[in-house]
Short mmCIF file of C-alpha atoms in Angstrom, two decimals:
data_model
loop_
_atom_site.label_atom_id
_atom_site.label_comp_id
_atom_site.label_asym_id
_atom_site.label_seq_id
_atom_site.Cartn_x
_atom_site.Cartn_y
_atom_site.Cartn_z
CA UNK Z 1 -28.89 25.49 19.29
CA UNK Z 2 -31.86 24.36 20.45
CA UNK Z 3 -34.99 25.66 18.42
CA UNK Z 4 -38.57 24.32 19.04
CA UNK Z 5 -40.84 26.89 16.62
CA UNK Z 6 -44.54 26.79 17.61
CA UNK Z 7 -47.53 27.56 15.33
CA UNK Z 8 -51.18 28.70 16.10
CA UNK Z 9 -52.60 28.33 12.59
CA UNK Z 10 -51.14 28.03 9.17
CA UNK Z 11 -48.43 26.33 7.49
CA UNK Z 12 -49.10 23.96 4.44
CA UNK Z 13 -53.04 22.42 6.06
CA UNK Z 14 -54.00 25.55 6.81
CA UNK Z 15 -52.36 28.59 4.40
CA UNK Z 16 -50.93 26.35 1.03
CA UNK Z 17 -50.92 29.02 -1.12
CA UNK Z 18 -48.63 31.11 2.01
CA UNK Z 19 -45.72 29.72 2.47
CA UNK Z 20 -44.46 32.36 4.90
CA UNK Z 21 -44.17 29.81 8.07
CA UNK Z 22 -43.11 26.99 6.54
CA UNK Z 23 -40.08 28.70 4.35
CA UNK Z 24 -39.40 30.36 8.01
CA UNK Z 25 -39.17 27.46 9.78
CA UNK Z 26 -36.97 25.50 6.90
CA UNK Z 27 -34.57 29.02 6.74
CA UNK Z 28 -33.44 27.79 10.39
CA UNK Z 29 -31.27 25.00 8.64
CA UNK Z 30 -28.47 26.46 7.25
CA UNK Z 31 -27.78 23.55 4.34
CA UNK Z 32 -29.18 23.08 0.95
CA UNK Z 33 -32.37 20.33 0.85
CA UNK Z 34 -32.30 20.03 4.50
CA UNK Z 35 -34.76 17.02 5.35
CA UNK Z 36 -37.93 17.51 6.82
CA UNK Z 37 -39.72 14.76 8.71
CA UNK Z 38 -43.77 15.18 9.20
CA UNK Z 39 -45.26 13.45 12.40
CA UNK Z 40 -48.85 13.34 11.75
CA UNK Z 41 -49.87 11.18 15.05
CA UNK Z 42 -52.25 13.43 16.35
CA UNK Z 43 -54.26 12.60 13.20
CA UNK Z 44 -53.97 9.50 13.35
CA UNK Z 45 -51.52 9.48 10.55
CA UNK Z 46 -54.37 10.90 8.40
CA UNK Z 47 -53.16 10.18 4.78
CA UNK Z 48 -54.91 12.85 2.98
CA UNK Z 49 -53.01 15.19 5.71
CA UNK Z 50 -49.84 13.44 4.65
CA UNK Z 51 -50.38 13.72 1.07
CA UNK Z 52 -50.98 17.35 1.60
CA UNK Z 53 -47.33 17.67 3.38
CA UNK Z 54 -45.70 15.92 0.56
CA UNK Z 55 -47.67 17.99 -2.37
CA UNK Z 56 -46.00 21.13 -0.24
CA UNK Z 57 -43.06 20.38 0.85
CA UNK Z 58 -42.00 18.59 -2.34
CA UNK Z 59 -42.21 21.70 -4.80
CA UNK Z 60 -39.45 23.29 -1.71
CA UNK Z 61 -35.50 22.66 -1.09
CA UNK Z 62 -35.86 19.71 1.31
CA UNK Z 63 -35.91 16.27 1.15
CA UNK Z 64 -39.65 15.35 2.82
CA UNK Z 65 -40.39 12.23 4.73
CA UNK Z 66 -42.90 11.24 6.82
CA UNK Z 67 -43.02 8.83 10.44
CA UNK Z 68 -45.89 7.06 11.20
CA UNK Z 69 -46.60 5.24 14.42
CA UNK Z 70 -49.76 3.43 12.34
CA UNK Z 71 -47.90 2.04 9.73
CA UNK Z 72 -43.57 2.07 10.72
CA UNK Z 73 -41.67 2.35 7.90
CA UNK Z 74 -38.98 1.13 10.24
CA UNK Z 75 -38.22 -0.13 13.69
CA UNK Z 76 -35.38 2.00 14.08
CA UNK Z 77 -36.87 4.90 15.06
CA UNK Z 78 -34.42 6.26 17.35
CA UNK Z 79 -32.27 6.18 14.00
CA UNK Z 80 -34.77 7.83 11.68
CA UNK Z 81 -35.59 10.54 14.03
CA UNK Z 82 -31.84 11.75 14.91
CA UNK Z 83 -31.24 11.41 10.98
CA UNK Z 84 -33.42 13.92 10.08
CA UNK Z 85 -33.12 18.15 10.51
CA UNK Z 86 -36.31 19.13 11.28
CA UNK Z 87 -39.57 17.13 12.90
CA UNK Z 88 -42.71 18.73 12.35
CA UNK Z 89 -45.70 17.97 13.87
CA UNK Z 90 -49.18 17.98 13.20
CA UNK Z 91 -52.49 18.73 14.71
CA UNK Z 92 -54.91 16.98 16.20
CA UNK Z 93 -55.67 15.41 19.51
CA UNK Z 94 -52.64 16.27 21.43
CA UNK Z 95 -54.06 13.48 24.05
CA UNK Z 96 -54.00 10.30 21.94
CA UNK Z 97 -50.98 12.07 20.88
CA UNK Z 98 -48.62 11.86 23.67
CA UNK Z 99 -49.81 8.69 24.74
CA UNK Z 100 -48.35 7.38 21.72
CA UNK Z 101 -45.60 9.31 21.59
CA UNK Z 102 -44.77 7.81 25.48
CA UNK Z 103 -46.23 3.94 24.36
CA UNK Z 104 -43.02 3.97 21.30
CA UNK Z 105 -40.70 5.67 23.39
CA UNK Z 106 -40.36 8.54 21.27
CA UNK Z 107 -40.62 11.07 23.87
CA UNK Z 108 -37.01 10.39 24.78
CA UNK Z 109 -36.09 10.26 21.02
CA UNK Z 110 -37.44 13.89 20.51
CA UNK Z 111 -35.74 15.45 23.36
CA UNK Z 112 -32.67 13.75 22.23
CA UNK Z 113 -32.99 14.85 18.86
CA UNK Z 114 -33.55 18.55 20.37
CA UNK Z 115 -30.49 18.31 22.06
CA UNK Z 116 -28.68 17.27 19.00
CA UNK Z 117 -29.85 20.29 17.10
CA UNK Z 118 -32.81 19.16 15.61
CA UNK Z 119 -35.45 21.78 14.86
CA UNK Z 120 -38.60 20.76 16.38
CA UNK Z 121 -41.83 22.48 15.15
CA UNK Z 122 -45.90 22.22 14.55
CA UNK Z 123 -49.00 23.48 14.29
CA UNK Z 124 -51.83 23.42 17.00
CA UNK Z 125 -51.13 19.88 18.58
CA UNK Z 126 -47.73 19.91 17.30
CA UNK Z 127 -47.65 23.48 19.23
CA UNK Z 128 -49.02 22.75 22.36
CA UNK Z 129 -46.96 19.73 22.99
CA UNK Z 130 -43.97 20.99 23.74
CA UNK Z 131 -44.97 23.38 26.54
CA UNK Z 132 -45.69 22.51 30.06
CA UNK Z 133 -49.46 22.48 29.54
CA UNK Z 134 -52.22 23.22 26.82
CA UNK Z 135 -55.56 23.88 25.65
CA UNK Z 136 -56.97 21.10 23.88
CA UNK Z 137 -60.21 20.24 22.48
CA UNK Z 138 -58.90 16.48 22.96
CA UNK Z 139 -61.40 15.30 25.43
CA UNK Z 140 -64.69 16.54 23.17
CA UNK Z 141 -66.46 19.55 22.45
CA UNK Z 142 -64.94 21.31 25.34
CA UNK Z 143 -61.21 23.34 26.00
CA UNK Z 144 -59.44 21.67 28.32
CA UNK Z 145 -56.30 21.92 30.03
CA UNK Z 146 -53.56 19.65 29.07
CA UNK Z 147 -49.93 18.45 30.56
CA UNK Z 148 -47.86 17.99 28.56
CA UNK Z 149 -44.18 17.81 27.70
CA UNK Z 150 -42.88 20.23 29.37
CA UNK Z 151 -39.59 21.18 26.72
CA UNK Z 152 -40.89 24.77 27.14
CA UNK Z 153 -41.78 26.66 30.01
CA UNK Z 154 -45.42 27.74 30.28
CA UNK Z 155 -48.83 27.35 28.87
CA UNK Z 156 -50.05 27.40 24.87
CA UNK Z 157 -52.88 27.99 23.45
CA UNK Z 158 -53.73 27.80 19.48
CA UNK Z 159 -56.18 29.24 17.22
CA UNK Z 160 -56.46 32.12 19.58
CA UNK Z 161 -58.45 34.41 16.58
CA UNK Z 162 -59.14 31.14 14.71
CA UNK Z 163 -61.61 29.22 16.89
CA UNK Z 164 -64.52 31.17 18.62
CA UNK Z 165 -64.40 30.01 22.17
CA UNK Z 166 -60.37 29.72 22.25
CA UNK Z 167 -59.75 33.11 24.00
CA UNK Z 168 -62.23 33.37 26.16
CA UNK Z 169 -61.31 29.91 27.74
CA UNK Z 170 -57.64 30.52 27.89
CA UNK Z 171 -58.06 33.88 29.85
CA UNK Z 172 -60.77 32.27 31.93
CA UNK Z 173 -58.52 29.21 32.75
CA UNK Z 174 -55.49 31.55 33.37
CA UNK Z 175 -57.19 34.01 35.25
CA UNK Z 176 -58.78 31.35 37.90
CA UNK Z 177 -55.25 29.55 38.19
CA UNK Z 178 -56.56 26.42 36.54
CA UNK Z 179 -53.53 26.93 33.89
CA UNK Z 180 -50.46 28.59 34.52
CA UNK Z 181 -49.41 31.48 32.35
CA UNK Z 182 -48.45 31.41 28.46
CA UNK Z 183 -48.28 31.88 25.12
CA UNK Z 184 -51.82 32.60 23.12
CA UNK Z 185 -50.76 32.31 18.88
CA UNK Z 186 -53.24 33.36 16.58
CA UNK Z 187 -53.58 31.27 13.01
CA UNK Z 188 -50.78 32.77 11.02
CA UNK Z 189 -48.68 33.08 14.19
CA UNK Z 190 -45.56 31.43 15.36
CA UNK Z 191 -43.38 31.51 18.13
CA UNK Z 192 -39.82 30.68 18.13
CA UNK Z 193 -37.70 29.41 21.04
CA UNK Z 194 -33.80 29.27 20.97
CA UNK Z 195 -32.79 27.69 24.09
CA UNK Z 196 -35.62 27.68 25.74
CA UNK Z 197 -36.10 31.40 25.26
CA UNK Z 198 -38.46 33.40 22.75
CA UNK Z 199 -35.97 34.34 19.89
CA UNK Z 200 -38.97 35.55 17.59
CA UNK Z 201 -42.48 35.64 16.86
CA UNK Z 202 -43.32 35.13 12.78
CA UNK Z 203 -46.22 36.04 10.81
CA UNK Z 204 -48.08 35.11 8.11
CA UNK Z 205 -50.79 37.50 8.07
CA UNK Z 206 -50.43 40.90 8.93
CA UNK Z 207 -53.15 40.95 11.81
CA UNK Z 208 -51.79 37.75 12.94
CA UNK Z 209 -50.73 38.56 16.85
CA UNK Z 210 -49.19 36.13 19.74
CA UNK Z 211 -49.64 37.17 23.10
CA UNK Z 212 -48.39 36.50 27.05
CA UNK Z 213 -50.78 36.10 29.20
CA UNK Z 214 -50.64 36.23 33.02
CA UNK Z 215 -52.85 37.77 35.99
CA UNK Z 216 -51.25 40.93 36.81
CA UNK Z 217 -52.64 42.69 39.85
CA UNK Z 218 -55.55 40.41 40.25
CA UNK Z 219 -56.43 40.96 36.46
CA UNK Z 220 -55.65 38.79 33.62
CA UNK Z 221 -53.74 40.58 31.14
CA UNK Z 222 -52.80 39.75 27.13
CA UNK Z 223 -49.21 41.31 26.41
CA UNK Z 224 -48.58 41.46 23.05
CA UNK Z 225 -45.22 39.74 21.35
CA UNK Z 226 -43.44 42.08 18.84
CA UNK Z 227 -40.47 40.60 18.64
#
């Protein structure tokens, strides 16, 4: 299978003391101390935010690592990356991101790693990336629009409850065409994709909603996900 799992908030930075979305997302392994890979680029390999993922992930059944494109612990990354059972990304600017990610070559590596049965997942950034475009607050102060990888069909947009001008600037983007339609995830909301298609959508919260949203009739619409 193919599973890319996509978060709009939460997870270990955002939720420590909920582990709902992170036990979720290492549940889709089915081996004891399956080993989890952090890929904290969009930070800038921020090592207070690695610290964090080891602190979390180390009290769980996995064996944590970490890859960083600031300090390679190897030059075999094609060999790290395919070793491992599940990536998961970080947020951040998804921009400075991808460059990156295209600069080492490890935008090939994922998508081969995908194939292989790697799970791929993440949180804001590390959500956004894998669709064909996002909402990013990469370029400033501002939402913008994004390309990006394109794994997943559609749009993405994070922190939809979270962040104050998030939903109004999604719907506004969809609604004039500037962004094609997509998936809105509020923090403690995850989407996740088997094959390319939505499987489930997780919670954390009980309030926590993630949405479709597309101009129906001339009017842009918000369809809820209760899968």
């Amino acid at each position: 299978m193919k599973q890319i799992i996509a978060m709009g908030g939460g997870g270990f930075s955002m939720e420590p003391d909920n582990p709902a979305l992170d036990d979720y997302i290492l549940n889709q392994v089915d081996k004891e101390n399956p080993k989890i890979c952090f890929v904290p680029t969009a930070s800038g390999d921020t090592d207070s935010y690695i610290e964090r993922f080891y602190d979390f992930f180390k009290q769980k059944p996995c064996k944590p690592s970490h890859l960083s494109l600031f300090k390679p612990s190897t030059r075999e990354l094609r060999n790290f990356v395919l070793d491992q059972d599940i990536l998961y990304v970080g947020g951040g600017s998804t921009k400075n991101m991808l460059v990156l990610w295209k600069e080492w070559g490890l935008v090939e590596i994922l998508q081969e790693a995908l194939e292989k049965g790697v799970v791929l997942a993440g949180i804001s950034a590390g959500a956004i990336c894998w669709f064909e475009e996002g909402l990013t607050d990469s370029y400033g102060d501002e939402l913008e629009p994004l390309p990006c990888l394109g794994i997943l069909k559609g749009s993405c947009c994070p922190h939809y409850d979270g962040e104050e001008k998030r939903r109004p600037t999604y719907l506004k983007n969809i609604e004039a065409g500037t962004m094609i339609p997509g998936y809105a995830l509020d923090d403690g909301a995850a989407v996740h994709f088997v094959d390319g298609e939505l499987k489930k959508v997780v919670r954390s919260r009980p309030n926590a909603k993630a949405y479709y949203v597309q101009v129906t009739n001339g009017k842009v619409e918000e369809k809820e996900l209760k899968r």
